[in-house]
Short mmCIF file of C-alpha atoms and ligand atoms in Angstrom, two decimals:
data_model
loop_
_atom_site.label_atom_id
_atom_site.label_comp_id
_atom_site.label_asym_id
_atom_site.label_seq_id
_atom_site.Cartn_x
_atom_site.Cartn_y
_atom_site.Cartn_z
CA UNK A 12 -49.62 194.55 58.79
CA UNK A 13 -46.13 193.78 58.13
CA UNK A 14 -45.54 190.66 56.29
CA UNK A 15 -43.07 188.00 57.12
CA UNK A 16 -41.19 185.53 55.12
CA UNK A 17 -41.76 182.10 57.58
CA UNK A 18 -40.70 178.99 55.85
CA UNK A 19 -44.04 177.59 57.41
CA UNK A 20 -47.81 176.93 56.31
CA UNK A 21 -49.19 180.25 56.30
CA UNK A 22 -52.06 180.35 57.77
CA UNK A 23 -55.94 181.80 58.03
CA UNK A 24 -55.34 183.12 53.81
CA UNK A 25 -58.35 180.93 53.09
CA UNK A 26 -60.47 178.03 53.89
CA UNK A 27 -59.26 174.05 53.77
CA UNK A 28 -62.92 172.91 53.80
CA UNK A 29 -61.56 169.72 52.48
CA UNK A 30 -59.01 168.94 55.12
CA UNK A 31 -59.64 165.18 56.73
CA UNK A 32 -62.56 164.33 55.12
CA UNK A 33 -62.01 160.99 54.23
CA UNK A 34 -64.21 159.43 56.59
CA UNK A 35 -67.45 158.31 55.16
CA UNK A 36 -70.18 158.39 56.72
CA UNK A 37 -72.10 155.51 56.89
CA UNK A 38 -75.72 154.22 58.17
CA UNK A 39 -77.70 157.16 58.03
CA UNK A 40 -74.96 159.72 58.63
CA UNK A 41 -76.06 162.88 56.23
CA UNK A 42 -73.37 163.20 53.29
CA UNK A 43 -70.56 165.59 53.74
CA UNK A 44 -71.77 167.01 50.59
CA UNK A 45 -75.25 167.88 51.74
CA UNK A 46 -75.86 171.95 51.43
CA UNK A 47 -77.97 172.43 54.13
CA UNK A 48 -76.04 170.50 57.00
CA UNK A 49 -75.71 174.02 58.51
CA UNK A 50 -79.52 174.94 57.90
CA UNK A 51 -80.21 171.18 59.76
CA UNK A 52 -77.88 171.79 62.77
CA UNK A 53 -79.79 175.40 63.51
CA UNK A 54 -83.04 173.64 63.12
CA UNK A 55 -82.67 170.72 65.09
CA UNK A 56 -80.69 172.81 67.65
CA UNK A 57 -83.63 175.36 67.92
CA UNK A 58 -86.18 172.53 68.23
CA UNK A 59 -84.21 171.30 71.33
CA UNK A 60 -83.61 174.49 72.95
CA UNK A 61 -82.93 174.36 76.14
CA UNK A 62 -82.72 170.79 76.40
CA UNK A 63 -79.62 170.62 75.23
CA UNK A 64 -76.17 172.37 76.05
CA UNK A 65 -73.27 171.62 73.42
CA UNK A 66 -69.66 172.11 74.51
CA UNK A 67 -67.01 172.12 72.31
CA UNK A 68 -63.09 171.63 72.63
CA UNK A 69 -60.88 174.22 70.97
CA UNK A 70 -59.76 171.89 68.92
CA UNK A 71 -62.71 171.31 67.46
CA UNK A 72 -63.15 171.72 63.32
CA UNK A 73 -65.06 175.46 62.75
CA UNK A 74 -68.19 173.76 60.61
CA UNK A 75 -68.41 172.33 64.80
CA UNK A 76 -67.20 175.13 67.05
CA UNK A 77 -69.66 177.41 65.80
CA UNK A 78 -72.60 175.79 67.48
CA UNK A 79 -71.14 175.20 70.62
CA UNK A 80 -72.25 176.99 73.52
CA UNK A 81 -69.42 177.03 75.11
CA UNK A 82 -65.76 176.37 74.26
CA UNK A 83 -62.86 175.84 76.17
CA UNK A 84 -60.06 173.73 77.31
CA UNK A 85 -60.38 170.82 79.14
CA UNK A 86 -60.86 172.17 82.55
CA UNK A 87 -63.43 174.91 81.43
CA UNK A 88 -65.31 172.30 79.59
CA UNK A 89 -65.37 169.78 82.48
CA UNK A 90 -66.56 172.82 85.11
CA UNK A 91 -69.23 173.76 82.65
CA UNK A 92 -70.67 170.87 81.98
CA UNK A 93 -71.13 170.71 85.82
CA UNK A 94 -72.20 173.93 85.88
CA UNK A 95 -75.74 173.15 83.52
CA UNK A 96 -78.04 171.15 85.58
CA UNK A 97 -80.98 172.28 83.54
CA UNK A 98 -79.65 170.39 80.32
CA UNK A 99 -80.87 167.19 79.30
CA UNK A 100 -78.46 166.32 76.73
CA UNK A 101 -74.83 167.64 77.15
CA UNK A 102 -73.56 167.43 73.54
CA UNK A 103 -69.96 166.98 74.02
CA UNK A 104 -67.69 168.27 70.59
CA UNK A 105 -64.59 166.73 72.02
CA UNK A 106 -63.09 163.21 72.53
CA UNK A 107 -64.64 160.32 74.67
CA UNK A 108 -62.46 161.05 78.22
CA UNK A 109 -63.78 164.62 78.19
CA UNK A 110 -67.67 163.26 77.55
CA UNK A 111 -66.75 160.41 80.02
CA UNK A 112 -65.69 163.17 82.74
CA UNK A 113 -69.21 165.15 81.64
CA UNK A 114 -70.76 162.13 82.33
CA UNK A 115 -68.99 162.13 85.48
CA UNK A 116 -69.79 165.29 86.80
CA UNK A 117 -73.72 165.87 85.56
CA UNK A 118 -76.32 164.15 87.32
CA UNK A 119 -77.74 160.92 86.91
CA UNK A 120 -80.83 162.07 84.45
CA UNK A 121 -78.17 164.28 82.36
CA UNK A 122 -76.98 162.32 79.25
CA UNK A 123 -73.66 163.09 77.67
CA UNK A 124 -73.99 162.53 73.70
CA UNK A 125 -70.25 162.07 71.95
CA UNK A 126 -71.44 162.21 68.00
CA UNK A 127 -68.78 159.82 66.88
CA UNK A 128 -67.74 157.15 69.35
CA UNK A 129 -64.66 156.97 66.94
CA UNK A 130 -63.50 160.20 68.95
CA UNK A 131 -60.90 158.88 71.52
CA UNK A 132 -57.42 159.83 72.31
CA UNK A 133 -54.01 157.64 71.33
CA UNK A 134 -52.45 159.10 74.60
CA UNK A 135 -55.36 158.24 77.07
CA UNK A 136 -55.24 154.23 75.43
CA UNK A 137 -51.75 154.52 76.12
CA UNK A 138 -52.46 153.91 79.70
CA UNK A 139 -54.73 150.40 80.38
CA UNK A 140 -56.08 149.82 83.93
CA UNK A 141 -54.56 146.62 83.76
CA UNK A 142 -51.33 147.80 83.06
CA UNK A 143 -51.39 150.66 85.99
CA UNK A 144 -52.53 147.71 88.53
CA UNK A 145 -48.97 145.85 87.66
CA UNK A 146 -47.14 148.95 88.08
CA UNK A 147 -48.80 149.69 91.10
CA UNK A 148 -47.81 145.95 92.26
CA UNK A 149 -44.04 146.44 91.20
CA UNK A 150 -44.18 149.86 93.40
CA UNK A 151 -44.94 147.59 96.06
CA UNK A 152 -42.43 145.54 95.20
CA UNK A 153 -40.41 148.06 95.30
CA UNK A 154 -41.47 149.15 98.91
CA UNK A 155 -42.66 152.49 97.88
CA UNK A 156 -46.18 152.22 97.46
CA UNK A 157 -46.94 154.29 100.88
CA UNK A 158 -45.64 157.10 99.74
CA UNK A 159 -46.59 157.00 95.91
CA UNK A 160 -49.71 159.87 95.43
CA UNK A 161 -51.50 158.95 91.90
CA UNK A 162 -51.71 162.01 89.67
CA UNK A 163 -53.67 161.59 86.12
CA UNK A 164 -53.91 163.84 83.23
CA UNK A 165 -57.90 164.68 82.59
CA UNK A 166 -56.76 162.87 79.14
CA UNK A 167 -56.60 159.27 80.54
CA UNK A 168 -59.93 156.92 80.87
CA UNK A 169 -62.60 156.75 83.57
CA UNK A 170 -61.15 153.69 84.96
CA UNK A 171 -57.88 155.27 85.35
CA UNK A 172 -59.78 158.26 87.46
CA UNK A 173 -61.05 156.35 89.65
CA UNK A 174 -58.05 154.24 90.14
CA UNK A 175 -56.07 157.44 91.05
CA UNK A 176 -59.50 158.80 93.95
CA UNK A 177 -59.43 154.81 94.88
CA UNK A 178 -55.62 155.32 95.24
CA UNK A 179 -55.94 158.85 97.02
CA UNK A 180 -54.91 161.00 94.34
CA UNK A 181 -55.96 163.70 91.84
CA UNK A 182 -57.02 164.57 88.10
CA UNK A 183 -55.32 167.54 86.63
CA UNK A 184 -55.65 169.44 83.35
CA UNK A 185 -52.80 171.26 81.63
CA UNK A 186 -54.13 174.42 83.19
CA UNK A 187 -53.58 173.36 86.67
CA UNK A 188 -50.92 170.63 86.66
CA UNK A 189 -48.50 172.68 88.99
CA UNK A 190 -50.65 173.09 91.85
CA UNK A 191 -52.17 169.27 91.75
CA UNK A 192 -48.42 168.50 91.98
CA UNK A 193 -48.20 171.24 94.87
CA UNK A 194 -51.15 169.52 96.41
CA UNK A 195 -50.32 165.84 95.46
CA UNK A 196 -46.84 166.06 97.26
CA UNK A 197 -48.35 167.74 100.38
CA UNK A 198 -50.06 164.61 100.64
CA UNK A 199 -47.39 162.61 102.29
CA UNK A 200 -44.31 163.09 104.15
CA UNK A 201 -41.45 162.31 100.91
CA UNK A 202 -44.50 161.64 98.60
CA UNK A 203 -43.69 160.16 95.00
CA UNK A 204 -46.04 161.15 92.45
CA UNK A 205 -47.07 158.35 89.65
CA UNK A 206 -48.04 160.73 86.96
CA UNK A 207 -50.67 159.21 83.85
CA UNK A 208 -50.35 158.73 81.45
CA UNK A 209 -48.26 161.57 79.71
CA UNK A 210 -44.46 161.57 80.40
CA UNK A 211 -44.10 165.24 78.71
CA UNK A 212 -46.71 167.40 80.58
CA UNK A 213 -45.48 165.37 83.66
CA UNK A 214 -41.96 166.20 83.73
CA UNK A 215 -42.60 169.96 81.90
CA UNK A 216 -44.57 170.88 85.13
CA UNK A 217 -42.05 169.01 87.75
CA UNK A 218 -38.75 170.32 86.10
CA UNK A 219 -39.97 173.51 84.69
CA UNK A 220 -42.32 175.08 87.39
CA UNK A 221 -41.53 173.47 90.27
CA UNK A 222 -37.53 173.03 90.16
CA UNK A 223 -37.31 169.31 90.13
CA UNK A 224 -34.27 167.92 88.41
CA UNK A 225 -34.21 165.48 85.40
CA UNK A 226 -32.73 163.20 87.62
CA UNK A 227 -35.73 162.97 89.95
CA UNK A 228 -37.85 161.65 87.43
CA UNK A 229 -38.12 158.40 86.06
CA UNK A 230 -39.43 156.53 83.42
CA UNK A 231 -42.28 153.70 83.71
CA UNK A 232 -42.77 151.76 80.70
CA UNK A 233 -45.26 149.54 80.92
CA UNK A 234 -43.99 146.80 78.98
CA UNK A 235 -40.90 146.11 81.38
CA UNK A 236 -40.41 144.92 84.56
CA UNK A 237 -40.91 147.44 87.29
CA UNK A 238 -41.08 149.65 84.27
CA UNK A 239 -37.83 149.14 83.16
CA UNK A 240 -36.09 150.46 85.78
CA UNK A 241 -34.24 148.88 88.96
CA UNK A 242 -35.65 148.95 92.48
CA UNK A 243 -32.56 151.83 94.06
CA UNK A 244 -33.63 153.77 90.91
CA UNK A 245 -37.68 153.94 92.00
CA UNK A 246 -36.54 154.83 95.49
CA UNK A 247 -34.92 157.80 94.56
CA UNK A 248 -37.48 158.85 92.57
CA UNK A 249 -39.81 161.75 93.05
CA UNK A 250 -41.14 161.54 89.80
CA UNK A 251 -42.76 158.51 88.50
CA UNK A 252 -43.81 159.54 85.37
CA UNK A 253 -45.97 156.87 82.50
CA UNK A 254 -44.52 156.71 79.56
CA UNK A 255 -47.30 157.99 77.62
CA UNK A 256 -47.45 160.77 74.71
CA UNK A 257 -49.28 162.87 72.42
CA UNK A 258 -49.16 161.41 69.03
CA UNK A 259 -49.63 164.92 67.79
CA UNK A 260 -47.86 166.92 69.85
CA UNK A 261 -45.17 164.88 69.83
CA UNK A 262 -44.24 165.99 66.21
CA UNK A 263 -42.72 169.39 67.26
CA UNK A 264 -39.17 169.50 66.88
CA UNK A 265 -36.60 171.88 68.83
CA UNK A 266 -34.97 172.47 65.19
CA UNK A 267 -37.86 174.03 63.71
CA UNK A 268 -38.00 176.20 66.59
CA UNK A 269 -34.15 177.26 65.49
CA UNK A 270 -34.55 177.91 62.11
CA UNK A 271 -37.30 180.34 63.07
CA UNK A 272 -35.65 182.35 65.50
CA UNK A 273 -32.22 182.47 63.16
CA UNK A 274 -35.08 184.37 60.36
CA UNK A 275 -37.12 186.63 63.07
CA UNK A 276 -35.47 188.30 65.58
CA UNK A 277 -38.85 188.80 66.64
CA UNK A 278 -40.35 186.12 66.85
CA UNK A 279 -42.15 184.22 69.88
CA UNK A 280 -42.63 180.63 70.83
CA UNK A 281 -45.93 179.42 72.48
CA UNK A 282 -46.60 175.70 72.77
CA UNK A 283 -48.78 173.30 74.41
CA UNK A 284 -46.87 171.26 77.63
CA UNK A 285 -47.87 168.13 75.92
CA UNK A 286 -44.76 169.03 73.60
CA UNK A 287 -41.54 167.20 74.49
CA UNK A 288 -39.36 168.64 77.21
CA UNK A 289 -36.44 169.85 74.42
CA UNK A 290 -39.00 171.78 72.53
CA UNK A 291 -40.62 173.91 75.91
CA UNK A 292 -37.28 174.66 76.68
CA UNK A 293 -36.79 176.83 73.86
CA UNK A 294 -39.93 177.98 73.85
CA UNK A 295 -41.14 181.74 75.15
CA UNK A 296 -44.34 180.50 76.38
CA UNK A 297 -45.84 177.50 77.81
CA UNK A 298 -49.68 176.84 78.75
CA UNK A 299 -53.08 174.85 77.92
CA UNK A 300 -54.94 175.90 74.97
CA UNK A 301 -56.98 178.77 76.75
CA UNK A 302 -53.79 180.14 77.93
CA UNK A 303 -52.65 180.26 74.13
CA UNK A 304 -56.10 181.75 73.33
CA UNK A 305 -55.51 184.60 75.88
CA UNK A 306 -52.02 185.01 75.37
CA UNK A 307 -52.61 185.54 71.66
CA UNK A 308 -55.70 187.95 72.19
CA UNK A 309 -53.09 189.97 74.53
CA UNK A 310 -50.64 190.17 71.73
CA UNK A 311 -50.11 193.70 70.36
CA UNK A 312 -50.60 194.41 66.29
CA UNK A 313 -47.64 192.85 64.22
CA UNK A 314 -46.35 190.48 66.89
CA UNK A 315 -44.82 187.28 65.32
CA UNK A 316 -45.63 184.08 66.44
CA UNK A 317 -44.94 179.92 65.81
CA UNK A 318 -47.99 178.20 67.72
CA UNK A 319 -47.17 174.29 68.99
CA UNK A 320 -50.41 173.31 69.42
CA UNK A 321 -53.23 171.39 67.32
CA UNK A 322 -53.55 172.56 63.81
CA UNK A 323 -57.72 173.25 63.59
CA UNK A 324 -56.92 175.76 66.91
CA UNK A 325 -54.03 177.80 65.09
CA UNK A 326 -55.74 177.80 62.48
CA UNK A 327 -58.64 179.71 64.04
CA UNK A 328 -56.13 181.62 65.79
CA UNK A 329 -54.80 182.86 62.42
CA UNK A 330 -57.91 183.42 60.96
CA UNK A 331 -59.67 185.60 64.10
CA UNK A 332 -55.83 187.82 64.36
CA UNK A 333 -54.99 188.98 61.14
CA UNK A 334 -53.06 191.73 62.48
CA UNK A 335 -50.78 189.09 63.97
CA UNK A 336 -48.19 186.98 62.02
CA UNK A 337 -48.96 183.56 63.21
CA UNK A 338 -47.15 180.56 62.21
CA UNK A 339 -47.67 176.72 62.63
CA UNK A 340 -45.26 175.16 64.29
CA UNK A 341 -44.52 171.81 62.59
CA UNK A 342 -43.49 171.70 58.54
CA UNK A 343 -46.30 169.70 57.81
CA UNK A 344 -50.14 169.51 58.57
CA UNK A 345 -51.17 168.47 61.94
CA UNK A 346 -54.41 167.81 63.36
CA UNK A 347 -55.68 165.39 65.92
CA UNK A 348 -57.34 162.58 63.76
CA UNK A 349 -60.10 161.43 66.69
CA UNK A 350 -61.08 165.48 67.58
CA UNK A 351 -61.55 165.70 64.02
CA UNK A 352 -64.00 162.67 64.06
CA UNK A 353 -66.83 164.87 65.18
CA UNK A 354 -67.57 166.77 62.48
CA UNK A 355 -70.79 168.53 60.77
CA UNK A 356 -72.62 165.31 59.64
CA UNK A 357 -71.83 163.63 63.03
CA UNK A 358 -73.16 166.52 64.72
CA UNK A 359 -76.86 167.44 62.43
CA UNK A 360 -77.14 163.37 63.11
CA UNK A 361 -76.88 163.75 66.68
CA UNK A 362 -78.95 166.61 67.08
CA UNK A 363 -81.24 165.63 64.61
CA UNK A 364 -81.71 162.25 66.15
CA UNK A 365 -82.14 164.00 70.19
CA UNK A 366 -84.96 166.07 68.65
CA UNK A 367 -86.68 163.14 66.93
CA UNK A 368 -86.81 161.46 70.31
CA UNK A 369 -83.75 159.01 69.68
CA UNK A 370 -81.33 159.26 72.26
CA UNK A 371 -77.69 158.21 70.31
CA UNK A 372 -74.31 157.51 71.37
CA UNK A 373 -74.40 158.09 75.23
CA UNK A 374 -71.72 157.72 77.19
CA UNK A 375 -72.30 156.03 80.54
CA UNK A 376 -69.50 155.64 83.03
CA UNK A 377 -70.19 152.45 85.73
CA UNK A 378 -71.60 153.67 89.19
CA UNK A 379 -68.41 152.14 91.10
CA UNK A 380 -65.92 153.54 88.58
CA UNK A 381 -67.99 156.67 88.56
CA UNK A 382 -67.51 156.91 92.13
CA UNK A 383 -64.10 157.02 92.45
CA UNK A 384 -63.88 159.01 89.33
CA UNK A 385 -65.27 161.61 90.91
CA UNK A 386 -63.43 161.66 94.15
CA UNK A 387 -60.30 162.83 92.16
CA UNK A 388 -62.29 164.86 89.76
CA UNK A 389 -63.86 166.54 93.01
CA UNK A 390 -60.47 167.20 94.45
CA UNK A 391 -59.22 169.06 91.28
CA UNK A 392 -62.13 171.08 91.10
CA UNK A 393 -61.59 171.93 94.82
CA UNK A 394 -57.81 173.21 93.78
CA UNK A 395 -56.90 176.60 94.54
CA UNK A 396 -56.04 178.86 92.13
CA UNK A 397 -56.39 178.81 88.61
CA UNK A 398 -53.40 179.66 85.69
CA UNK A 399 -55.47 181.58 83.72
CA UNK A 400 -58.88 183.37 83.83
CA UNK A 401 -61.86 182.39 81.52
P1 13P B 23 -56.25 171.42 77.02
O1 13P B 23 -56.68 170.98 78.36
O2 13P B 23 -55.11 172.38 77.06
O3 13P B 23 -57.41 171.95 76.25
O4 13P B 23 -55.65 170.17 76.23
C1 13P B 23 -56.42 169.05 75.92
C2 13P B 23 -55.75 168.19 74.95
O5 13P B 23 -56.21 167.14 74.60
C3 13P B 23 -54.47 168.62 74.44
O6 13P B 23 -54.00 167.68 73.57
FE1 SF4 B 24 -55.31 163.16 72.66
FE2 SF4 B 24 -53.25 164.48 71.57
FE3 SF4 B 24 -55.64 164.55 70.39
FE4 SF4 B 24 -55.22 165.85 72.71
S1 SF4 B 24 -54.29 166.28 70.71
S2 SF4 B 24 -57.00 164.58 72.20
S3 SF4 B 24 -53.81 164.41 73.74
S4 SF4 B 24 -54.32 162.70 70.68
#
């Protein structure tokens, strides 16, 4: 393997077992500490057997992923967890609007188990239901309403869901935002989408794959009337877009990807379309974290690569290619804080606690909000196509 001198965090030399663990674990959590959390998460998972199904984001810690039946992005992960029907308990290693949608799409005597409640996500509470009704008012305000198709990002609450089926639009994941766009503006003759709650994948996907302009997309900050923008602005609008972000993704910076390329000649940029729109733009690559997955299994032997994604996955990434020169994308370390909630002792607790009989930390989405939850869960699912194969 030929060896490169990155200015980065090498990574997948060794193990950070210590990384974020300064949450303690109270009640009766087992200690961090304790030897045999492994041991305990076998047991307990062999005495539930098939009762239970555990999914697991990618961006789950490895002392997690490795008991997870399944891992995957957010789409996979919300079409498998429809897809097990014999499974009690869906274990869900991931944050609480992924369980919520698992809770969403199993049936009624299917409980979803998140092992810390802690696990949510800054962007989805960047978007409030209240907040979305008063936009939605100021669009009618605005006399546009009619023609305004709801689009949310799977990473937004429930209540947001079902606002957008109520409101006859669609989820979509990063893996299929283009064609919910494709199918959200075939909805209405000069539809505008309103796209939740993240500005970045929103206007990536419009600009990028589908050859909107900067200048059809707007801004709607929620704190501002009609979201800070005037009326003749939201009627020339195609894209309404909620000025949400990804507290982690949000730390890649174009620069870094500059002073890489001016070192490797070689080298190739793959990041996640939650990054800003500056930093896709000079990246080779853009895609959900399966299509990073695949795109870095495809890579031949000695391929060079900076990876603008969530630290625990490029780390894994590192660690399972080390024929590949992979790089971290960001100067400093970079996890998601509320993925890396769930961790070992949340998860032997969990388990542990299923097999003893005591059914912990379900999440259970309203009937009505369910409802319409579903509706533009359903049409996603129904989607053609797919941007990458799993
Ligand atoms: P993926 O759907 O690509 O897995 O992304 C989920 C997520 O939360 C990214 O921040
Ligand atoms: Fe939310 Fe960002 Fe964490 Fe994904 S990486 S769960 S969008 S905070």
């Amino acid at each position: 393997m030929t060896t490169v001198d990155l200015p980065l965090l090498p990574l997948g030399r060794g193990k950070d077992l210590d990384a974020e663990r300064g949450v303690e674990c109270p009640g009766d959590l087992p200690p961090a500490s304790d030897p045999d959390l492994v041991a305990r998460a076998r047991a307990a998972k062999e005495a539930l057997g098939a009762k239970v199904f555990i999914l697991g984001h990618h961006y789950q810690r490895d002392e997690v992923i490795q008991f997870a039946d399944v891992s995957g992005d957010s789409f996979k992960l919300a079409r498998d967890a429809a897809a097990r029907p014999e499974a009690e308990f869906i274990v869900f290693c991931g944050v609480h609007f992924m369980a919520e949608s698992a809770d969403i799409l199993t049936s009624p005597s299917q409980k979803v188990i998140l092992p810390d409640l802690a696990a949510g996500c800054s962007m989805a509470d960047m978007a409030r239901l209240a907040q979305v009704e008063d936009a939605w008012a100021g669009l009618e305000d605005a006399g546009v309403a009619d023609s305004v198709v709801p689009v949310t990002y799977m990473n937004s609450s429930a209540d947001i869901k079902a606002f957008t089926g109520l409101h006859g639009g669609a989820v979509c994941t990063s893996s299929n935002a283009e064609v919910a766009l494709e199918w959200a503006f075939s909805q209405k003759p000069d539809a505008k989408i309103l796209f939740l709650p993240d500005e970045h994948l929103g206007r990536n996907t419009a600009v990028l794959k589908m050859g909107f302009t900067l200048d059809d997309c707007i801004v709607w900050n929620p704190r501002l009337p009609l979201g800070g923008n005037t009326i003749e602005a939201i009627q020339a609008a195609r894209m309404i877009l909620w000025k949400g972000h990804c507290s982690v993704h949000g730390r890649f910076s174009p620069d870094v990807i500059d002073e890489l390329r001016s070192k490797h000649a070689d080298l190739q940029v793959i990041v996640h379309p939650e990054c800003q729109h500056e930093v896709v733009l000079k990246a080779d690559l853009v895609g959900s974290t399966e299509f990073i997955i695949q795109t870095i299994e495809a890579a031949p032997p000695g391929s060079t690569w900076a990876i603008g994604t969530e630290l625990n996955l490029v780390k894994r990434l590192a660690t399972n290619h080390p024929d590949k020169n992979i790089v971290f994308l960001d100067r400093n370390v970079c996890y998601c804080s509320t993925m890396n909630r769930i961790d070992l002792p949340h998860l032997v607790w969990a388990l542990e606690s299923l097999a003893a009989g005591n059914v912990v930390n379900v999440i259970e989405v309203d009937p009505d909000t369910e409802h319409w939850a579903k509706i533009a869960l359903d049409r996603m699912l129904a989607l053609p196509g797919k941007s990458h194969k799993d």
